[in-house]
Short mmCIF file of C-alpha atoms in Angstrom, two decimals:
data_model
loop_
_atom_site.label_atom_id
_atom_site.label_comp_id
_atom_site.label_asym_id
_atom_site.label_seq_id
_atom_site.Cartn_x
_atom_site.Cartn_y
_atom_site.Cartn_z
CA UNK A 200 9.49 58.91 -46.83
CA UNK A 201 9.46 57.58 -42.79
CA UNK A 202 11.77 58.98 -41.07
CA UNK A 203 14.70 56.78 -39.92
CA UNK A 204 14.73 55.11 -36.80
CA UNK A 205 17.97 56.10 -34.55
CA UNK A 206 20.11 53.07 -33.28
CA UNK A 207 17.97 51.93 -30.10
CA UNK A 208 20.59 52.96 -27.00
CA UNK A 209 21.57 50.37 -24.79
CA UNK A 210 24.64 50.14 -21.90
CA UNK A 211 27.01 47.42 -21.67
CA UNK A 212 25.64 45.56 -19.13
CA UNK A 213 21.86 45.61 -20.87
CA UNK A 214 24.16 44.34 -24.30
CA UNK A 215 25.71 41.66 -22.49
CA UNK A 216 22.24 39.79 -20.61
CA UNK A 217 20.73 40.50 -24.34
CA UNK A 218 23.90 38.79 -25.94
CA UNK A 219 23.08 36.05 -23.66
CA UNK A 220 19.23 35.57 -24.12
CA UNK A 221 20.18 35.76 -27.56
CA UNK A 222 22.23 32.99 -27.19
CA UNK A 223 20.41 30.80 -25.17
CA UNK A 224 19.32 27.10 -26.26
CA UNK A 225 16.97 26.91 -23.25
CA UNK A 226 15.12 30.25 -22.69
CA UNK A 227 11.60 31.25 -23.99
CA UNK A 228 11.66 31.47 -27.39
CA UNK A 229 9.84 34.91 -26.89
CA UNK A 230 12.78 36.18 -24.87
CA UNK A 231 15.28 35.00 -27.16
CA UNK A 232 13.40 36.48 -30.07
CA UNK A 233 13.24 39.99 -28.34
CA UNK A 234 16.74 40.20 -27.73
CA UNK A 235 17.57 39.50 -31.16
CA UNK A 236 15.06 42.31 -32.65
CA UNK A 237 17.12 44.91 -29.83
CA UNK A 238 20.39 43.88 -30.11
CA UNK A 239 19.58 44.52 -34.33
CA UNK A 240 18.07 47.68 -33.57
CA UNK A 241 20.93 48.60 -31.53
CA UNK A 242 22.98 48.19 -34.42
CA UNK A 243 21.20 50.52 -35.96
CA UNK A 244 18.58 48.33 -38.23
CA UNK A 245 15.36 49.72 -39.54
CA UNK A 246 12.17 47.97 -38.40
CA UNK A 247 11.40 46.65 -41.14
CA UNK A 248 14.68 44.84 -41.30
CA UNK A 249 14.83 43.42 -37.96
CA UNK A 250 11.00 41.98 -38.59
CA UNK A 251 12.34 40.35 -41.43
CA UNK A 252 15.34 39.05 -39.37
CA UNK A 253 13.61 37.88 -36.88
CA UNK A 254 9.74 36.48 -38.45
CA UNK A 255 7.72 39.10 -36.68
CA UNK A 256 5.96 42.38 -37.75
CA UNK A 257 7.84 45.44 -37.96
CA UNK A 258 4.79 46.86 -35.30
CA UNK A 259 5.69 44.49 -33.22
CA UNK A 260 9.63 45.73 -33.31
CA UNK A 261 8.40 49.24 -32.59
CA UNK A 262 6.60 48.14 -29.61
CA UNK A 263 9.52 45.93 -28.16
CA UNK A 264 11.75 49.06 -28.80
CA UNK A 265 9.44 51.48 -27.16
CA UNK A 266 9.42 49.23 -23.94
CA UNK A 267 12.85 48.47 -23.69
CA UNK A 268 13.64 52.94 -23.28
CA UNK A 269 11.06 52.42 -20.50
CA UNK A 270 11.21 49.05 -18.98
CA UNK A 271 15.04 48.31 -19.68
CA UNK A 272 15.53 44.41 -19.45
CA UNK A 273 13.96 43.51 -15.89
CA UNK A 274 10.36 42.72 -18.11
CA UNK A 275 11.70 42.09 -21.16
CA UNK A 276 9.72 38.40 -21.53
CA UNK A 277 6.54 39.79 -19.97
CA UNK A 278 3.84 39.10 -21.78
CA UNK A 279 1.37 42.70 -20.86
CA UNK A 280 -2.41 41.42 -19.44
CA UNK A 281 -4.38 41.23 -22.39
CA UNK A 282 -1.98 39.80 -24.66
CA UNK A 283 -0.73 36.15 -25.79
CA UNK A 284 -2.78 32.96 -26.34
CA UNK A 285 -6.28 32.98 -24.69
CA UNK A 286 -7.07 29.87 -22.64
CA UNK A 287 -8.88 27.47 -24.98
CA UNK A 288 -10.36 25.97 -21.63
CA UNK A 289 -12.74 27.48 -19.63
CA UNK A 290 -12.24 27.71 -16.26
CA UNK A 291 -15.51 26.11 -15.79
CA UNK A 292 -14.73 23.28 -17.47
CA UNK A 293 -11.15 22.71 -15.52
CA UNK A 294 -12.69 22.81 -12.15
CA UNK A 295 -15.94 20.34 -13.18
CA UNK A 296 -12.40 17.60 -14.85
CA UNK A 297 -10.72 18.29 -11.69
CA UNK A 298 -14.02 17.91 -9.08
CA UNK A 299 -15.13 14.48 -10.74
CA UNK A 300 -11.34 13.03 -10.64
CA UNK A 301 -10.65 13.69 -7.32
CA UNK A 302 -14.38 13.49 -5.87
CA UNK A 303 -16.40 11.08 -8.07
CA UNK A 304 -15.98 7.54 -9.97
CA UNK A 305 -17.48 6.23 -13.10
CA UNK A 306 -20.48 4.48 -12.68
CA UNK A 307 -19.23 0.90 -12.12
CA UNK A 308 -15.77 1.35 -12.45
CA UNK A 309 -12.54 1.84 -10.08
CA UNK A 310 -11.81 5.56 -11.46
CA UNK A 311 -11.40 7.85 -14.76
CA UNK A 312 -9.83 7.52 -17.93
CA UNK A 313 -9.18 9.95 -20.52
CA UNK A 314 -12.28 8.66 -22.40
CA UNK A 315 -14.60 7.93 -19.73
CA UNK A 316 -14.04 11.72 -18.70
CA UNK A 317 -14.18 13.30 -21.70
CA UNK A 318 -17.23 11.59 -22.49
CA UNK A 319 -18.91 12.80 -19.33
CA UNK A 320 -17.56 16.74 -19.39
CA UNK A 321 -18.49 16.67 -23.18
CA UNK A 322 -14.56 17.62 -23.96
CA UNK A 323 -11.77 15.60 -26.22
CA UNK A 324 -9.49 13.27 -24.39
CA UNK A 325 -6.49 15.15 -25.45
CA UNK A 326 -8.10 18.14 -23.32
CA UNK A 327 -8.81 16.02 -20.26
CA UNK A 328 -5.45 15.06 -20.29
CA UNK A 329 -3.85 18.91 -20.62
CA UNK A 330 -5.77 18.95 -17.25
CA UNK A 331 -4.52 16.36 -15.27
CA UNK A 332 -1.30 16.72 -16.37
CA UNK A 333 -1.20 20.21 -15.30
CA UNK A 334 -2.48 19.77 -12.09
CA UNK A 335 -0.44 16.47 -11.55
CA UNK A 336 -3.81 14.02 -11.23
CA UNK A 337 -3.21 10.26 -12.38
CA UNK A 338 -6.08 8.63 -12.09
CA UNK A 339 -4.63 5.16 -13.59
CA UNK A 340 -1.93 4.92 -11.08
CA UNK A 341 -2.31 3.44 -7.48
CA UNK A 342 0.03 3.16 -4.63
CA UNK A 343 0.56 0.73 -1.70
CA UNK A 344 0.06 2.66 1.46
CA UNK A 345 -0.58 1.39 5.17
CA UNK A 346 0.13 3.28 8.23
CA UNK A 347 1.51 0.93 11.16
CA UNK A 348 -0.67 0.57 14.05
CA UNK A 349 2.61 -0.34 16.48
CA UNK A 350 2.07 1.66 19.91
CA UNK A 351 5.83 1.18 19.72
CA UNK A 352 6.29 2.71 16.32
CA UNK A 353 8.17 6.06 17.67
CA UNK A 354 10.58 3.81 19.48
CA UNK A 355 10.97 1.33 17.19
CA UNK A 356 11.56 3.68 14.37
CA UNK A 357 14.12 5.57 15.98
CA UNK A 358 15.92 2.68 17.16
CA UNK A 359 16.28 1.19 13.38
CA UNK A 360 17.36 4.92 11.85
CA UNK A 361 19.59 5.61 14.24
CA UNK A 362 21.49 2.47 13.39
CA UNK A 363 21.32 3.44 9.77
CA UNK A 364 22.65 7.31 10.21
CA UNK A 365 24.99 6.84 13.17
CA UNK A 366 25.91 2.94 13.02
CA UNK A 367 28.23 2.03 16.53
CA UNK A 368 31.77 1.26 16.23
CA UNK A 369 33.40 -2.40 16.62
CA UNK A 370 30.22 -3.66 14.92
CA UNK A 371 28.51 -4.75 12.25
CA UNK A 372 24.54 -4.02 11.44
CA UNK A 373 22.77 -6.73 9.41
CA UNK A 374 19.43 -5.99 7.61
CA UNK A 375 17.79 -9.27 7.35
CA UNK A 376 14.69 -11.27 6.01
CA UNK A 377 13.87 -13.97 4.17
CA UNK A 378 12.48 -14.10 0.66
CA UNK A 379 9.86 -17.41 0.82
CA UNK A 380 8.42 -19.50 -1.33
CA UNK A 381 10.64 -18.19 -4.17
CA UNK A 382 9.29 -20.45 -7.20
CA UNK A 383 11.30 -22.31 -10.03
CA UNK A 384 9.53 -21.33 -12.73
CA UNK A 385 10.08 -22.84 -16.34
CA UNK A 386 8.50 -21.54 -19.43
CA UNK A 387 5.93 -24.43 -21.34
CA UNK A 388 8.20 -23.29 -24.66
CA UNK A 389 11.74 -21.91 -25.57
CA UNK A 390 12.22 -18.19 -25.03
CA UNK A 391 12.97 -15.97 -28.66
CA UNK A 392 16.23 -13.99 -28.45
CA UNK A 393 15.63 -10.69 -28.98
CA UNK A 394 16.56 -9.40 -33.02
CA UNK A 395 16.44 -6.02 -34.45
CA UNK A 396 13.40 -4.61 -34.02
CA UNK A 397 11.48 -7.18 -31.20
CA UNK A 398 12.75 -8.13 -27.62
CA UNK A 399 13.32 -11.20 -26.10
CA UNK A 400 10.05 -13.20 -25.37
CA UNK A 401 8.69 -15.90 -23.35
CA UNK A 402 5.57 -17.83 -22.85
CA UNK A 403 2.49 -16.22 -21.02
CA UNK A 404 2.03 -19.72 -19.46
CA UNK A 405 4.84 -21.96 -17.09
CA UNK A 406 5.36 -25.19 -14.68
CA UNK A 407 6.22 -24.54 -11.40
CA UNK A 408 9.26 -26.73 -10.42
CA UNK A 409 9.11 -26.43 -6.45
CA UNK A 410 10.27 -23.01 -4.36
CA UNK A 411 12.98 -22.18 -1.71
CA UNK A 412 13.50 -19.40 0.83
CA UNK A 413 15.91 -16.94 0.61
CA UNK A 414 17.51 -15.76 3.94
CA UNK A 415 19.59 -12.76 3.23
CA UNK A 416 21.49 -10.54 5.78
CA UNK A 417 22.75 -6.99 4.10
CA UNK A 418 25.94 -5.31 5.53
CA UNK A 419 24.81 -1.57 5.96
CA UNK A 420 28.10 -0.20 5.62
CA UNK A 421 29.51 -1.91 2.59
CA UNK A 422 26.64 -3.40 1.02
CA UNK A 423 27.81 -6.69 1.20
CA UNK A 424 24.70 -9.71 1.38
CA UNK A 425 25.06 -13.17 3.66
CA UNK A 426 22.83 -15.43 1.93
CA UNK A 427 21.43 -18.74 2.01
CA UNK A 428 18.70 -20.60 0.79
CA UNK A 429 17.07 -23.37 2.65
CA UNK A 430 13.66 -25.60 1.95
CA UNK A 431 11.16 -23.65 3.85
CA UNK A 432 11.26 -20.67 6.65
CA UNK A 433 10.34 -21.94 9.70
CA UNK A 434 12.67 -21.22 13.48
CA UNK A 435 14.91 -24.29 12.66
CA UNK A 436 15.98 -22.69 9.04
CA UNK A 437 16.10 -19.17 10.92
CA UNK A 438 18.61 -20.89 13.27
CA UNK A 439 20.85 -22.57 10.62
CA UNK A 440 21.51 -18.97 9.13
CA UNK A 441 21.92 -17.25 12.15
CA UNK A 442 24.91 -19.74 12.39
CA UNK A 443 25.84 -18.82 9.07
CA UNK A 444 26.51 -15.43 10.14
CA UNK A 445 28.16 -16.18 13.08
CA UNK A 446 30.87 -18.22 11.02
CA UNK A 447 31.14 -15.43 8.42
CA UNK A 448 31.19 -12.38 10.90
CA UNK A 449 34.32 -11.51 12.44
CA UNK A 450 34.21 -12.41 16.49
CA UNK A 451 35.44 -9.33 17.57
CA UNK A 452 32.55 -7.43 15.96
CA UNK A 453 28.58 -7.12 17.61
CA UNK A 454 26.03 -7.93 15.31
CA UNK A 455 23.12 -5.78 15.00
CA UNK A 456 20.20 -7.25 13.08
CA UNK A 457 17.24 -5.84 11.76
CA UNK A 458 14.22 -7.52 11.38
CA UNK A 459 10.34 -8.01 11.41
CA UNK A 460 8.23 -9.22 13.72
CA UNK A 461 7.62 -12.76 12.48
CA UNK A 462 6.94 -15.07 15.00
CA UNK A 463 10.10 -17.11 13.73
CA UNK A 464 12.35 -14.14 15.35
CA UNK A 465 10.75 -14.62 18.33
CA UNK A 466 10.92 -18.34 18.95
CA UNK A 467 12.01 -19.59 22.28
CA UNK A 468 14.51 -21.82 20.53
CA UNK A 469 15.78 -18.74 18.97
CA UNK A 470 15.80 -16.44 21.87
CA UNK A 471 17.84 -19.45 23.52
CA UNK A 472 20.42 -19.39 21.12
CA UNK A 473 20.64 -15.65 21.20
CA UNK A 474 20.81 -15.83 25.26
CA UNK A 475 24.50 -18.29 24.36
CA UNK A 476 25.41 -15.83 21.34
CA UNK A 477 25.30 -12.26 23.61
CA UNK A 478 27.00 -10.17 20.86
CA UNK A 479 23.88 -10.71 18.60
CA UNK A 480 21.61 -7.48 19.29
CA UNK A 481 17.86 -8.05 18.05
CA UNK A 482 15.91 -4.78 16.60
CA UNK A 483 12.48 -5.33 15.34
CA UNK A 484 10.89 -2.80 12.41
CA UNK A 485 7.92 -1.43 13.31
CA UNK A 486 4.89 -3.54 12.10
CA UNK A 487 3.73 -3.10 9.04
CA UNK A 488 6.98 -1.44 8.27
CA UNK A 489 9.31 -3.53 6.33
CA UNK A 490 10.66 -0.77 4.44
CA UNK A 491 12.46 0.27 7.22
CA UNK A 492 14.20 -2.98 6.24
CA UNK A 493 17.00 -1.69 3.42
CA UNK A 494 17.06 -5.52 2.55
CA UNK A 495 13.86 -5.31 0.99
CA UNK A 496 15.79 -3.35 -1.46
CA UNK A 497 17.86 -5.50 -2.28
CA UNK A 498 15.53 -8.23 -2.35
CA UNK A 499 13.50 -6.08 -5.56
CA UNK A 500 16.63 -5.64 -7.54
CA UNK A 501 17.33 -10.01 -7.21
CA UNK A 502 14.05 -10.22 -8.67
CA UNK A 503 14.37 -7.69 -11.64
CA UNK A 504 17.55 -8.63 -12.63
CA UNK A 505 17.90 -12.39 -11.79
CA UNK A 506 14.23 -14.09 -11.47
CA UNK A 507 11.39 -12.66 -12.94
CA UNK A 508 12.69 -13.45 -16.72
CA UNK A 509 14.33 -16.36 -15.38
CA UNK A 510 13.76 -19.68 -16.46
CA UNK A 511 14.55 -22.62 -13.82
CA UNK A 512 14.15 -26.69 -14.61
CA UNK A 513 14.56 -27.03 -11.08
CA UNK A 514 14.97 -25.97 -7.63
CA UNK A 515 19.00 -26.27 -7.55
CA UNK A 516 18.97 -24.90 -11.23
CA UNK A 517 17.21 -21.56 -9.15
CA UNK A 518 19.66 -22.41 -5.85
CA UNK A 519 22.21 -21.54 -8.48
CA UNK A 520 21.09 -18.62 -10.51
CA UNK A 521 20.66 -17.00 -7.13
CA UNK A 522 24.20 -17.78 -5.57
CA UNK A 523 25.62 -16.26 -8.97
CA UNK A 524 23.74 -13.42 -8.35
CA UNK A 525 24.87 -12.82 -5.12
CA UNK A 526 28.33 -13.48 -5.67
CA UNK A 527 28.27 -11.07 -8.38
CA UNK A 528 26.86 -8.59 -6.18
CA UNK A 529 29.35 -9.25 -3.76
CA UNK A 530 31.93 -8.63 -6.25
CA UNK A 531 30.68 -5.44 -6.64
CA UNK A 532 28.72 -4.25 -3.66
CA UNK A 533 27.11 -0.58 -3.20
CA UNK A 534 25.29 0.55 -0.07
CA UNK A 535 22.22 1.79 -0.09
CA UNK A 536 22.70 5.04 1.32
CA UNK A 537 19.67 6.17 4.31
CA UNK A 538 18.77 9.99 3.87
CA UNK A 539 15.73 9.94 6.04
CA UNK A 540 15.25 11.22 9.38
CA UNK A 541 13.43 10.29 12.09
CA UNK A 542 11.72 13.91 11.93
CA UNK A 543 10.71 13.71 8.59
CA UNK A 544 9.11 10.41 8.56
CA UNK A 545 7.21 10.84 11.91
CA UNK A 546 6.14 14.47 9.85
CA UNK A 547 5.02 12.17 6.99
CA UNK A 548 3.13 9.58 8.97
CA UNK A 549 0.73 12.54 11.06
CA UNK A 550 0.25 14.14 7.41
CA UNK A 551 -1.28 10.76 6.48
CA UNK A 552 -3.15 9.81 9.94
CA UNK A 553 -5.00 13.27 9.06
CA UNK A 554 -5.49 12.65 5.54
CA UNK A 555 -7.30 9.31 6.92
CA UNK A 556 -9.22 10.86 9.82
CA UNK A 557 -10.52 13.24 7.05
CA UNK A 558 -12.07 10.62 4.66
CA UNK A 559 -13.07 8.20 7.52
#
């Protein structure tokens, strides 16, 4: 007969970080199943037992046990060099995946998918896409990305944060734009509503029913929008809501207002009524910068939630669905908080002037 295995001998403290990997819902199963198998043997289980207890061999108890006397529980989920699942990659074959997707294109196309480079490494798709989703390569996603060529970027850029971290007081700062050529669309047939087991659906195909521009002003601090829509976007319609803002503003209040640099901003006409209106302050993003303009944010969520499943008969019918999304906003308004500084974007933007000097 074997002889019997004393208790395994373990302090209070080791009993109590083993009671808790034992415990645990989110640790490694490996560490969880290790801390079972000592606290057993602690308890004064055979091997045999606690392999039975646990779905392991009893070899692999007597090894855990013999470890734990030396190691304690500092490497108690280390898995010793030699041991555990091989790779069923070669390292070969990683680098030549990863080399093609970030070098190379398929031979008349824009770049990879799963089949296209599986096909040309001689490897499954499932395989290719271990890879890139280990390294964090997508291949089928793009991004919109253009650094501004403003020689007054710096300036302009610290001029527009600064009013969004440390706004003045007595004032108000307005992000502004305007939304054009927003289109009344109407579907050619009645939408389905949506049922158990389908969504809601529309045509592929529509009439167009006319457009309008959106001018929209956003209140930094309380998230609040001005808006108006008018026939097209030219200085005369820029003028008409500057008015509007003027009326709706409180007099005692400056206006700051961010916005672009279309040549509308600038027109004499406008300047002219700015020169009679001297508590309107003018501060132009940086070209090719408009998210600098928090409006633009507000402009995306308009169209997820209010136009792009809309359906519109006509250009008041849209007038409409947009005022009752704005006054619904208004109801409820929620700033959009700005986290960024100055520092970190201008860090950003030389990371991605080098990245271009590099591939130009």
């Amino acid at each position: 007969m074997r002889t019997p295995v004393p208790a395994l001998e373990i302090s209070e403290s080791q009993r109590a970080v083993l009671e808790a990997l034992a415990r645990s819902q989110s640790g490694a199963h490996r560490e969880v199943v290790r801390a079972k198998a000592l606290l057993l043997a602690a308890d004064g289980l055979a091997n045999t037992a606690i392999a039975r207890a646990v779905s392991v061999s009893p070899g692999a108890v007597a090894n855990w046990r013999r470890r734990f006397v030396t190691d304690g529980v500092a490497r108690l989920g280390e898995v010793r060099k030699g041991r555990g699942r091989r790779p069923s990659i070669p390292a070969e074959t990683i680098d030549r995946i990863v080399e093609l997707t970030q070098e190379y294109r398929p031979q008349g196309e824009t770049h990879w998918s799963c089949r296209s480079m599986a096909a040309a490494v001689g490897v499954s798709k499932d395989t290719v896409q271990r890879v890139w989703s280990a390294r964090g390569l997508k291949p089928h996603l793009v991004e919109t990305f253009k650094l501004s060529n403003d020689p007054r970027f710096e300036e302009k850029l610290v001029d527009v944060v600064g009013l969004y971290l440390n706004p003045p007081e007595k004032a108000i700062v307005l992000c502004a734009d305007e939304k054009s050529s927003v289109q009344a669309i109407d579907r050619t047939q009645a939408s389905l509503p949506m049922i158990k087991g389908r969504g809601e659906t529309m045509t592929h195909d529509y009439k167009r029913h006319g457009t309008t521009t959106l001018f929209a002003a956003l209140d930094v601090l309380t998230g609040t929008v001005i808006g108006q829509c008018l026939p097209r976007h030219r200085h005369q319609e820029f003028l008409t809501f500057l008015r509007t803002i003027d009326r709706e503003v409180p007099k005692d209040l400056t206006v700051h207002l961010i916005l672009d640099n279309y040549a509308t901003h600038k027109h004499k006409k406008v300047r002219a009524w700015l020169a009679k209106h001297p508590r309107f302050q003018l501060h132009f993003t940086p070209t090719s910068s408009s998210w600098l303009n928090l409006v633009e944010r507000w402009f995306r969520e308009l169209t997820d939630k209010a136009l792009r499943r809309g359906i519109f008969h006509s250009v008041p019918d849209l007038i409409a669905s947009i005022e009752e999304y704005l006054d619904a906003h208004n109801d409820d308004p929620r700033p959009y908080i700005w986290t960024a500084t100055t520092e970190s974007i201008l860090a950003k933007v030389a990371r991605g002037r080098v990245a271009l000097e590099k591939i130009s």
